Coordinates of C-alpha atoms in Angstrom, one line a residue:
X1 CA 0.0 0.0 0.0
X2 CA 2.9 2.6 0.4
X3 CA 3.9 2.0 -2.7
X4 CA 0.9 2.4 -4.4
X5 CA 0.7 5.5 -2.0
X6 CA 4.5 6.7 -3.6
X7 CA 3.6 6.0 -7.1
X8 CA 0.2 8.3 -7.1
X9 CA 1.6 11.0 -5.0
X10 CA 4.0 11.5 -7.7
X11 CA 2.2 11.2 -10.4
X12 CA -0.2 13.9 -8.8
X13 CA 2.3 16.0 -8.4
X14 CA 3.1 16.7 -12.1
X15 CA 0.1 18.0 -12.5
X16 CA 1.0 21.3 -10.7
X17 CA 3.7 22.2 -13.2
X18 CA 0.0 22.7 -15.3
X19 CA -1.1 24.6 -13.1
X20 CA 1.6 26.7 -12.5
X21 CA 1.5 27.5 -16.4
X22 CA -2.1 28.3 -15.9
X23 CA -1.4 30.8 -13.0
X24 CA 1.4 32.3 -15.7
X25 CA -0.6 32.6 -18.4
X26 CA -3.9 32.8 -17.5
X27 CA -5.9 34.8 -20.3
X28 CA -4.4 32.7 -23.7
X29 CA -5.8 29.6 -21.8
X30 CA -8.7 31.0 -21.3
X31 CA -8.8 32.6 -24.8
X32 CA -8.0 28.7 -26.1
X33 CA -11.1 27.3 -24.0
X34 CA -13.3 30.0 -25.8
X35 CA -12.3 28.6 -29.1
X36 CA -12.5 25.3 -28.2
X37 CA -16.0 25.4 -26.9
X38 CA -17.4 27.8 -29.8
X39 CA -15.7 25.6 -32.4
X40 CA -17.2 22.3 -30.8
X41 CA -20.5 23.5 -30.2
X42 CA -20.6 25.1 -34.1
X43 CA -22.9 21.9 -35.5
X44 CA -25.0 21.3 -32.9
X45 CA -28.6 23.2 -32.3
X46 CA -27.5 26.1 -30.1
X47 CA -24.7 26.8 -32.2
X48 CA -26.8 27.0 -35.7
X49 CA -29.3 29.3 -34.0
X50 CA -27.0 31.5 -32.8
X51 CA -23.9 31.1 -35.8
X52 CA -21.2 29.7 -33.7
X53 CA -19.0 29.2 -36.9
X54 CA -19.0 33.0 -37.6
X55 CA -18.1 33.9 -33.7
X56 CA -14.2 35.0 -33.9
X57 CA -14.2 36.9 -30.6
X58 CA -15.7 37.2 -26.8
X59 CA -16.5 40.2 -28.0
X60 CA -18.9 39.0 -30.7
X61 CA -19.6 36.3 -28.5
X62 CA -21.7 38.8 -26.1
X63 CA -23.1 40.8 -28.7
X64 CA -25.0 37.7 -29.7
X65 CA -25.9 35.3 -27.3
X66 CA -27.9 36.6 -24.1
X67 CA -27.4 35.3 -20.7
X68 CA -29.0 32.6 -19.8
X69 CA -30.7 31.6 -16.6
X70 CA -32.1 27.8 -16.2
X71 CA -35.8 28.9 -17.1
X72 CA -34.6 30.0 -20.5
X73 CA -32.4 26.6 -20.8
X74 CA -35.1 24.7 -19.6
X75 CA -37.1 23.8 -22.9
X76 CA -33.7 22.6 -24.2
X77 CA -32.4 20.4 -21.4
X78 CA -35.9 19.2 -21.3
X79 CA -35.7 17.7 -25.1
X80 CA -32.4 16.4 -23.9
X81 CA -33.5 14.4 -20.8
X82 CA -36.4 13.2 -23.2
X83 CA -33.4 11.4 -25.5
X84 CA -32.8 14.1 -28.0
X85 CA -29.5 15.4 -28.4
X86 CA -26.5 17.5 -30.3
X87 CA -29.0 20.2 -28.6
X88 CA -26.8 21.9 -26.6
X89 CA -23.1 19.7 -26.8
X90 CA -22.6 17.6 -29.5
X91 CA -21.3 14.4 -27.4
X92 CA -24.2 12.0 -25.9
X93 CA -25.5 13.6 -22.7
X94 CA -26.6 10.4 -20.5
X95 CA -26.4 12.0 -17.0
X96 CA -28.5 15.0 -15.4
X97 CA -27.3 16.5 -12.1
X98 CA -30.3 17.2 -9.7
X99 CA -30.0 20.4 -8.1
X100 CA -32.8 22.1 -5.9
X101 CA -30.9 24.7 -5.1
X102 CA -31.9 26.7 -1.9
X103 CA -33.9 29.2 -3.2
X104 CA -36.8 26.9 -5.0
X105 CA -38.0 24.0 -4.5
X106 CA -38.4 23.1 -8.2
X107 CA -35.6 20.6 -9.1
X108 CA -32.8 22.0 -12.0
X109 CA -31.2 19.0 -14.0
X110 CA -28.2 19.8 -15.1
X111 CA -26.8 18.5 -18.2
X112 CA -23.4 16.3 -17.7
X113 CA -21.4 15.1 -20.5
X114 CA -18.6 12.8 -20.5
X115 CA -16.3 15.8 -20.8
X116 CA -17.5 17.9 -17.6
X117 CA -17.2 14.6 -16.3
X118 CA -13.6 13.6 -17.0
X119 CA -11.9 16.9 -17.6
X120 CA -14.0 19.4 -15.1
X121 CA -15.2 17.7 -12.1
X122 CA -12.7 14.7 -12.0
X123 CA -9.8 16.9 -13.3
X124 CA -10.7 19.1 -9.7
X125 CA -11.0 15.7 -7.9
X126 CA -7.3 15.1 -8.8
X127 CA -6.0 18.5 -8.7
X128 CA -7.2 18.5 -5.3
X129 CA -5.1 15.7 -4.2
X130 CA -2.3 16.9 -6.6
X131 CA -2.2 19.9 -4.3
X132 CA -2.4 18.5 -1.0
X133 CA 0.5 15.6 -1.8
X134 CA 2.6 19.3 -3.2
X135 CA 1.4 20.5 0.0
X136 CA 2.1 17.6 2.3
X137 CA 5.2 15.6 0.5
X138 CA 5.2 13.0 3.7
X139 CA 1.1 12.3 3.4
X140 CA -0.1 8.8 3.9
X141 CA -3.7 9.6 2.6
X142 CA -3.7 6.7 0.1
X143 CA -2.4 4.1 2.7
X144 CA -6.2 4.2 4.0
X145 CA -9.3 4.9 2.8
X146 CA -11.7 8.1 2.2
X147 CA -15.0 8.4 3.6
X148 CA -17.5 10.3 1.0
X149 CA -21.5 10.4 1.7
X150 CA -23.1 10.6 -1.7
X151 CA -26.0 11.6 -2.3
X152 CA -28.9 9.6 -4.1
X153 CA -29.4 8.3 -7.8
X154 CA -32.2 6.6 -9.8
X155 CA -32.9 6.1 -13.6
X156 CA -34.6 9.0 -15.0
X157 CA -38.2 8.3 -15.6
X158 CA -38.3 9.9 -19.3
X159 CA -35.9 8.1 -21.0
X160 CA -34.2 4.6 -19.9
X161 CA -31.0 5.6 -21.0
X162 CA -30.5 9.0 -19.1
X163 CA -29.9 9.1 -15.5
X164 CA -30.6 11.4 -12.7
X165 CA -29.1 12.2 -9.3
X166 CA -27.3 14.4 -7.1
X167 CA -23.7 15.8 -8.4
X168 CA -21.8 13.6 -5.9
X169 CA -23.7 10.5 -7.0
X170 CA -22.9 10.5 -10.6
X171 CA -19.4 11.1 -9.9
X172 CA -19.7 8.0 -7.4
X173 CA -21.5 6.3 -10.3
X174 CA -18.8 7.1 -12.9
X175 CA -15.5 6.6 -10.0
X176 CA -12.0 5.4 -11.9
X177 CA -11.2 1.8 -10.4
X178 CA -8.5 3.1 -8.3
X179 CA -10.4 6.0 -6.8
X180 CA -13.2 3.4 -6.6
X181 CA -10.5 1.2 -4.5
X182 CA -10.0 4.2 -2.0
X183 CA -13.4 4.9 -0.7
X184 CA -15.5 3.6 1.7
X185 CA -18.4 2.0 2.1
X186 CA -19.8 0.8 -1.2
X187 CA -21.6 2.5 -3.8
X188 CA -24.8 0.2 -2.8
X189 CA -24.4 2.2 0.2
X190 CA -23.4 5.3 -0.6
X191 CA -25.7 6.0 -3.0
X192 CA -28.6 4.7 -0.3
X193 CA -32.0 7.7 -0.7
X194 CA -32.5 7.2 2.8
X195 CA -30.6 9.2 4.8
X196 CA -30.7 8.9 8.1
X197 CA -30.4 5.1 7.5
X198 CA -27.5 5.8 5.4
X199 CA -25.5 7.9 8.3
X200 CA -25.9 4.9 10.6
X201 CA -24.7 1.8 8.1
X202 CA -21.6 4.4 7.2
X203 CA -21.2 5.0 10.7
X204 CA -21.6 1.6 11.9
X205 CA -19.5 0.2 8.6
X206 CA -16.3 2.9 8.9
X207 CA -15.1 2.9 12.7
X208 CA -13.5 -0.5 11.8
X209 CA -11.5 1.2 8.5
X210 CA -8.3 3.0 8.4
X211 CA -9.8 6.0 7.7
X212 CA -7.4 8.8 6.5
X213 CA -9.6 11.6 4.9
X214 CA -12.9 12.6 4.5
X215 CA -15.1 14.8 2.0
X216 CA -18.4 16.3 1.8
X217 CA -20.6 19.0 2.5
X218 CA -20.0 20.1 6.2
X219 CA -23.5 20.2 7.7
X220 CA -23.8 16.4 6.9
X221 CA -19.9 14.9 7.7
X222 CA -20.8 16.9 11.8
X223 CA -24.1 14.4 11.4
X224 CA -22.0 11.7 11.0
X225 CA -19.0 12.2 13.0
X226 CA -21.5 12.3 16.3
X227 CA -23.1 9.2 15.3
X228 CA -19.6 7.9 14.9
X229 CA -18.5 8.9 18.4
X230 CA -22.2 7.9 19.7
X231 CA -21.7 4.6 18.8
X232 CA -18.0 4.5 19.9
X233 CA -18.1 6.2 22.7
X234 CA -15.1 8.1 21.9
X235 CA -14.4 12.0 22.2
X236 CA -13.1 12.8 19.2
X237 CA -12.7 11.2 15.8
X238 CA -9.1 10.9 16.0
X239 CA -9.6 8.1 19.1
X240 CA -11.3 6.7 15.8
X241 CA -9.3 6.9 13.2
X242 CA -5.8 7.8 13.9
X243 CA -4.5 8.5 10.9
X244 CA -7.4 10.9 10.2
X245 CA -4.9 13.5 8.0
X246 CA -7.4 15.8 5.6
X247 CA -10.6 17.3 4.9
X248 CA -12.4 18.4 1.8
X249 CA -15.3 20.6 2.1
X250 CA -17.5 22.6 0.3
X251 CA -21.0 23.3 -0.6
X252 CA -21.5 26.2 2.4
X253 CA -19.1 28.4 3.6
X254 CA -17.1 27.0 6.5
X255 CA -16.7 29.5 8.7
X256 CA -19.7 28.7 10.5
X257 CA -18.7 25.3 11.3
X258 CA -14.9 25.7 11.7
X259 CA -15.1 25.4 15.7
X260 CA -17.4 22.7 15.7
X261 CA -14.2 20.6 13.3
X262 CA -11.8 21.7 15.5
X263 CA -13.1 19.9 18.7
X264 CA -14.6 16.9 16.9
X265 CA -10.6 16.9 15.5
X266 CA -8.5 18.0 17.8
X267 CA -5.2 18.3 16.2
X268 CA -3.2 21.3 14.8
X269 CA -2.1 19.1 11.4
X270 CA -5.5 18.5 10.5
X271 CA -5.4 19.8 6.6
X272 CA -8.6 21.5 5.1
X273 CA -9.2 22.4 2.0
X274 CA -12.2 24.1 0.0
X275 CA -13.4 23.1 -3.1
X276 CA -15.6 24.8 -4.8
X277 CA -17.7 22.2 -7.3
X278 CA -21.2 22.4 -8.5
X279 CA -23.5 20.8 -10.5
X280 CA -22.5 23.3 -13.5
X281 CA -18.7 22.6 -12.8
X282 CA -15.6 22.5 -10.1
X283 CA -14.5 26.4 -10.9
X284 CA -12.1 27.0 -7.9
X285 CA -10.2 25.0 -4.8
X286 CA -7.9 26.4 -1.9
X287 CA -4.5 25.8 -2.7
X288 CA -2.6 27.2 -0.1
X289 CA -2.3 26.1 3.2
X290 CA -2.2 30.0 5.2
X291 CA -5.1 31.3 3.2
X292 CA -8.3 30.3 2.5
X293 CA -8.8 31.9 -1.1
X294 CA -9.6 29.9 -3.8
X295 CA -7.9 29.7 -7.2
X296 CA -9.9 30.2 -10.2
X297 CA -9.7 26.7 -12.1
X298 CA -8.8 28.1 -15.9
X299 CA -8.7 24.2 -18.0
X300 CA -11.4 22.9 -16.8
X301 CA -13.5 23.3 -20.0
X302 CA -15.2 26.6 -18.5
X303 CA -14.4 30.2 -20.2
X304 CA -15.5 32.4 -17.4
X305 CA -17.3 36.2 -17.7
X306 CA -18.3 38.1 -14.8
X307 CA -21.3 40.6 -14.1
X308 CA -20.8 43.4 -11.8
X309 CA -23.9 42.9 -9.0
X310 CA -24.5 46.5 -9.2
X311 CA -25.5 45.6 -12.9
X312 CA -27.2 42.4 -12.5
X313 CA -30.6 43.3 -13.2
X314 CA -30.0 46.1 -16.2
X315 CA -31.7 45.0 -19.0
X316 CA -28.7 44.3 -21.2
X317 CA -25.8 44.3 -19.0
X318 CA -22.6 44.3 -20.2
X319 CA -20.0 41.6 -18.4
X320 CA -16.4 41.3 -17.7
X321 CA -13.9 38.8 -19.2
X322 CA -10.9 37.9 -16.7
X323 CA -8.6 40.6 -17.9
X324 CA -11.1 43.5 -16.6
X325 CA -11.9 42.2 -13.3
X326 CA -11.3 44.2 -9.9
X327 CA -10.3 43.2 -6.7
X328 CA -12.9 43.2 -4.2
X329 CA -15.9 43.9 -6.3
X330 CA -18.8 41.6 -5.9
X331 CA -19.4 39.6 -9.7
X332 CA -21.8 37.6 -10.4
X333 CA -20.2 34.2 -12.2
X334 CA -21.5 33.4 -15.5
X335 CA -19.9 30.6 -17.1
X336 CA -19.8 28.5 -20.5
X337 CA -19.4 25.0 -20.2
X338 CA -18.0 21.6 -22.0
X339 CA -21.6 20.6 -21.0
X340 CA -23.9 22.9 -22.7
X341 CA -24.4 25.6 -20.3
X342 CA -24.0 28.9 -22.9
X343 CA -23.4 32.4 -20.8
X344 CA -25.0 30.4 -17.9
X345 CA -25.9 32.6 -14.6
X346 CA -25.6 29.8 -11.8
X347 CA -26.4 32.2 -9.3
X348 CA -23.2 32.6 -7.4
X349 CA -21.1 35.8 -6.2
X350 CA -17.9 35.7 -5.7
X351 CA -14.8 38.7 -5.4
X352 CA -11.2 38.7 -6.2
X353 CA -8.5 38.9 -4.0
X354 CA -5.6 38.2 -6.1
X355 CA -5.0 39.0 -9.7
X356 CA -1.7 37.4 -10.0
X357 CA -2.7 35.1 -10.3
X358 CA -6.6 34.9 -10.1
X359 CA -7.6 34.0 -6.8
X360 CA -11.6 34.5 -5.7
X361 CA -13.2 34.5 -2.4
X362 CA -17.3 33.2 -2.6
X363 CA -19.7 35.6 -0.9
X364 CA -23.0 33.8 -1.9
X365 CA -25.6 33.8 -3.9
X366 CA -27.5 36.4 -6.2
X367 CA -30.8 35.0 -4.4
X368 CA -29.1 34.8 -0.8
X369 CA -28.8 38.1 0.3
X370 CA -31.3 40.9 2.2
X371 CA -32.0 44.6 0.2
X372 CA -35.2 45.0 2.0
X373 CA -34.3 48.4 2.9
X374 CA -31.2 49.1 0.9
X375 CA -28.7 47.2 2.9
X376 CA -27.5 44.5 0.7
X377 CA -26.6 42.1 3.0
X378 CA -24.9 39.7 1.4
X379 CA -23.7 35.9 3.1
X380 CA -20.4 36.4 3.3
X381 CA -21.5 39.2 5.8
X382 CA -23.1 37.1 7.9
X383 CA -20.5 34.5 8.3
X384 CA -18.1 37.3 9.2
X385 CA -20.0 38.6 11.4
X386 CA -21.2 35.6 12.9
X387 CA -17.3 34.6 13.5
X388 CA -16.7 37.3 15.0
X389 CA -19.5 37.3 17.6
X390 CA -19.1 33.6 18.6
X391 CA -15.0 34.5 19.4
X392 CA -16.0 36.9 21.3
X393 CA -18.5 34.5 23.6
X394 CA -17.2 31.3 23.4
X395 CA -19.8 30.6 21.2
X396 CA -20.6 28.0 18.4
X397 CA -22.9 27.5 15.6
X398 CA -24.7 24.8 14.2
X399 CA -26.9 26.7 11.5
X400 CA -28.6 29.6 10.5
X401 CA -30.7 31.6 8.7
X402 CA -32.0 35.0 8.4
X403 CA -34.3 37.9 6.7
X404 CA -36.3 40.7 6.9
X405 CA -38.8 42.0 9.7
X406 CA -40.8 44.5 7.4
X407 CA -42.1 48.1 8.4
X408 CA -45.0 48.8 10.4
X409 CA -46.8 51.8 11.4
X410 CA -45.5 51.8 14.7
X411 CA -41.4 51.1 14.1
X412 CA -38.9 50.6 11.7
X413 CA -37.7 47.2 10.0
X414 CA -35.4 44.9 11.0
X415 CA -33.1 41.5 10.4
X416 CA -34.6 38.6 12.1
X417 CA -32.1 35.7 12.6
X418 CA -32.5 32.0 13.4
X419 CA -29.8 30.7 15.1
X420 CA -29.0 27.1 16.3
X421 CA -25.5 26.7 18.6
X422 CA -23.8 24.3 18.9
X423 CA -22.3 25.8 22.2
X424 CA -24.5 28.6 23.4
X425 CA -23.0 32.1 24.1
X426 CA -21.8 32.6 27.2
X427 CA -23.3 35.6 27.0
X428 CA -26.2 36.1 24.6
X429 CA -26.7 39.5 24.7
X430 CA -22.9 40.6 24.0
X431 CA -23.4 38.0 21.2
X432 CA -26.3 40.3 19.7
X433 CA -24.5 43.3 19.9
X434 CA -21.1 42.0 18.3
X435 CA -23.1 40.6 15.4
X436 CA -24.5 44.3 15.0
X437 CA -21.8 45.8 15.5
X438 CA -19.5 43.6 13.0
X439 CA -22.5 43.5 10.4
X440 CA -22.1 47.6 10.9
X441 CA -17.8 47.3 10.2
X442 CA -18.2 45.2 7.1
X443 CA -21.3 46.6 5.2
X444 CA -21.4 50.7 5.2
X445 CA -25.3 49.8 3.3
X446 CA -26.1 48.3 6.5
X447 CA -24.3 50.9 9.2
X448 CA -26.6 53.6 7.5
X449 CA -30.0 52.3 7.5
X450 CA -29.1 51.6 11.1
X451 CA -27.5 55.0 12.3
X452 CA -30.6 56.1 15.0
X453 CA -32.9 53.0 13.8
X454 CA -34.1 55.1 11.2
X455 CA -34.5 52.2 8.6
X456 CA -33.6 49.2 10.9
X457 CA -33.5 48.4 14.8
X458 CA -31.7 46.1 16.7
X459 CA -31.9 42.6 14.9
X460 CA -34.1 40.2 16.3
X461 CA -33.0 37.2 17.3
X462 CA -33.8 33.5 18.2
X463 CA -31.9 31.1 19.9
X464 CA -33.5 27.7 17.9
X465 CA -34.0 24.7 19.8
X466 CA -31.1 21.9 19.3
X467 CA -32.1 19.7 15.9
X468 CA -34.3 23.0 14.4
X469 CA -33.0 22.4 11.5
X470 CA -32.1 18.7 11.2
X471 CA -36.3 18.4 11.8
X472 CA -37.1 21.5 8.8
X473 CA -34.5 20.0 6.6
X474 CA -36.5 16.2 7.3
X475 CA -39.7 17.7 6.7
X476 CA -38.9 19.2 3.0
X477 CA -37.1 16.4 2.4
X478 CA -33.6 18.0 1.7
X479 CA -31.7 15.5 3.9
X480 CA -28.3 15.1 2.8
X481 CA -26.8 15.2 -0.8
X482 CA -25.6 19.0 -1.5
X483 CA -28.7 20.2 0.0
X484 CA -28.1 23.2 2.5
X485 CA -29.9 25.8 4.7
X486 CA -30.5 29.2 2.5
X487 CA -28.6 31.6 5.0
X488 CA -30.4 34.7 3.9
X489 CA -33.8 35.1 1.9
X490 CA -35.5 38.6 1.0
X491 CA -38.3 37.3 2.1
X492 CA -39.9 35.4 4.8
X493 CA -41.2 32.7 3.9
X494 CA -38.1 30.2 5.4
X495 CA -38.2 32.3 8.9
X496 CA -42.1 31.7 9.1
X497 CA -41.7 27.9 8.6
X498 CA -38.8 27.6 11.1
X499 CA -40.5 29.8 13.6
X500 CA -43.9 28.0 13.1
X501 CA -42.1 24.5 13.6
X502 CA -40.3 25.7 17.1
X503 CA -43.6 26.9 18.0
X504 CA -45.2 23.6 17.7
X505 CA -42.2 21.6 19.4

């Protein structure tokens, strides 16, 4: 086994002399994956509607094709999941990634060909390992095995040949033998709809593996790592598996649940990293031990424009290519895809802290933020603030959510958050006032309306009862998978069902 573990770890590690010459020269490969995708795309459907073979430029490329949104994909990928294809990509597209979202309940398929698949969302898979062995020459994370929880899959019920299921459960599905021969439990398992009985067999199954890394979304590995010590009756899960080395997260920001990782793992050499993969693509992953800033994935398949936010709802507004971005401007990601996606808006926001070479931060979602009264909240907001305020009172969160308390006649508006600890405050009411204060430092939108409570009082907010959300996540059946707590809505309609369940009990 520690051979095998010598021979991948060095194969792995050629693969950052690639990236290195996409760091150097990070506009001509983006400029190539342009080509490539326009010059791929020219025969199919999309392509003829929109004259792919006479686009020469991004440029022209803008002029001509609008930006899309999944409602205005829809029709398309609907033909495709029916059996129809060269729609949208010209190779066979068998597999349709299931996303809810957390904004809608309405599921979004998402189309995924055998390209996204092998040279997008595997390519990150490897590059993320590439960069932890660069990282960590002495690891011993192929000596043992890696823990994953899928999330479910089932044949799609339109066509026999097309397949449906969350992100993580195709890629399961479609595993390369040796990553196959790395990960625990099976894919019987894995793949298992029901959750809840899924976390116990995986906890019950992995306490008796060598266990040396784990990944997932970071709401569902804390489910499982206090089953795992539950049933063991251990403190931590390094009394479990000792040569427990690395973590890969993503999905939500981690900041929220940093604390809770740091007591269940209790040991300074712990290695985290952020990946930032969705059901459109793997765009970005932290490759740098001191800093959690992501760097902007640039040969995956993906040519990349971004939106200013200020500009996001203009009628016909005009975006960025990677050359004209800003540090520390709030974009909107819009993306083109070796799947299909055309000028695709998935929804995300993230900001630049590096130019040199591109590295972005993720501050949430075009639908996840509060501009009831002209604050603009946005997520990444919140978690700072939130971070903040639990330092400063010992604190430690579980989840949250938040959103508006609308004017009356009698009193101005407010924020009302929805909080579930982990380790209570020691002293709640210093935690409200740092979480003001902070969300005051960090967002001048938000310090305004709040100088003299003119356009918003004190926040209100509710210490939720441990399992809140577990039980509201049960009852709209958004266990699991990539599934996750909206952190901020515009509206109420989230903080009236929360509230309404911890009335009833």
């Amino acid at each position: 086994m520690a051979i095998i573990n010598s021979i991948f770890t060095w194969i792995m590690k050629k693969r950052i002399h690639q990236i290195e010459l996409f760091m150097k020269y990070p506009h001509e490969v983006q400029e190539e994956w342009f080509q490539s995708l326009i010059a791929t795309a020219e025969a199919t459907e999309w392509g003829k509607k929109y004259d792919y073979n006479s686009i020469l430029t991004p440029e022209d490329y803008r002029e001509r094709v609008p930006i899309q949104d999944y409602n205005s994909l829809k029709p398309y990928i609907d033909r495709m999941i029916r059996g129809e294809q060269n729609i949208l990509w010209p190779s066979d597209i068998k597999w349709f990634a299931k996303s809810s979202g957390t904004t809608a309940d309405r599921s979004k398929f998402i189309p995924v060909s055998e390209e996204a698949l092998e040279d997008c969302h595997y390519q990150g898979g490897k590059d993320m390992l590439s960069v932890y062995c660069h990282n960590r020459p002495d690891t011993k994370i192929l000596t043992g095995k890696s823990v994953v929880l899928g999330g479910s899959s089932q044949i799609n019920s339109f066509n026999s040949d097309s397949y449906y299921g969350d992100l993580s459960s195709i890629i399961l599905r479609n595993l390369p033998s040796w990553a196959e021969f790395h990960r625990t439990p099976n894919l019987e398992i894995a793949l298992n709809p029901n959750f809840e009985e899924k976390i116990e067999t995986v906890a019950q199954l992995t306490i008796r593996e060598n266990v040396t890394n784990l990944a997932g979304v970071p709401t569902w590995n804390v489910v499982l790592a206090k089953r795992i010590l539950e049933i063991t009756g251990k403190d931590n899960l390094l009394e479990v598996w000792p040569n427990l080395e690395f973590y890969s997260h993503g999905g939500v920001s981690f900041k929220p649940y940093r604390e809770q990782f740091r007591k269940l793992i209790p040991s300074d050499s712990m290695y985290y990293l952020e990946n930032y993969n969705a059901s459109e693509g793997y765009f970005a992953l932290q490759d740098r031990s001191d800093s959690e800033d992501l760097l902007l994935m640039l040969d995956y398949g993906i040519y990349y424009e971004f939106l200013p936010l200020e500009n996001l709802h203009d009628a016909h507004p005009r975006t960025l290519g990677l050359h004209e971005v800003e540090l520390n401007k709030n974009y909107a990601l819009i993306i083109s895809t070796n799947a299909g996606l055309w000028r695709y808006l998935i929804g995300d926001t993230v900001k630049f802290v590096s130019l040199n070479p591109y590295r972005i931060q993720i501050t949430g979602r075009t639908k996840q933020y509060i501009n009831t009264f002209g604050e603009e909240l946005i997520v990444d907001n919140a978690d700072d603030a939130l971070r903040k305020a639990c330092n400063a009172t010992h604190a430690t969160i579980r989840d949250y959510t938040a959103g508006p308390v609308y004017f009356n006649e009698k009193q101005a508006g407010a924020h009302e958050w929805i909080i579930e600890f982990e380790a209570e405050p020691a002293d709640f009411n210093a935690f409200c006032q740092v979480l003001d204060t902070t969300l005051r430092e960090v967002n001048s939108d938000y310090d305004a309306k709040r100088f003299n409570d003119m356009a918003l009082r004190f926040p209100v907010i509710h210490q939720a009862p441990a399992g809140t959300f577990y039980r509201w996540m049960k009852v709209r059946g958004k266990l699991g998978g990539q599934n996750k707590v909206p952190r901020l809505a515009n509206e109420r309609t989230y903080l009236d069902d929360i509230l309404k369940l911890i009335r009833e009990g």
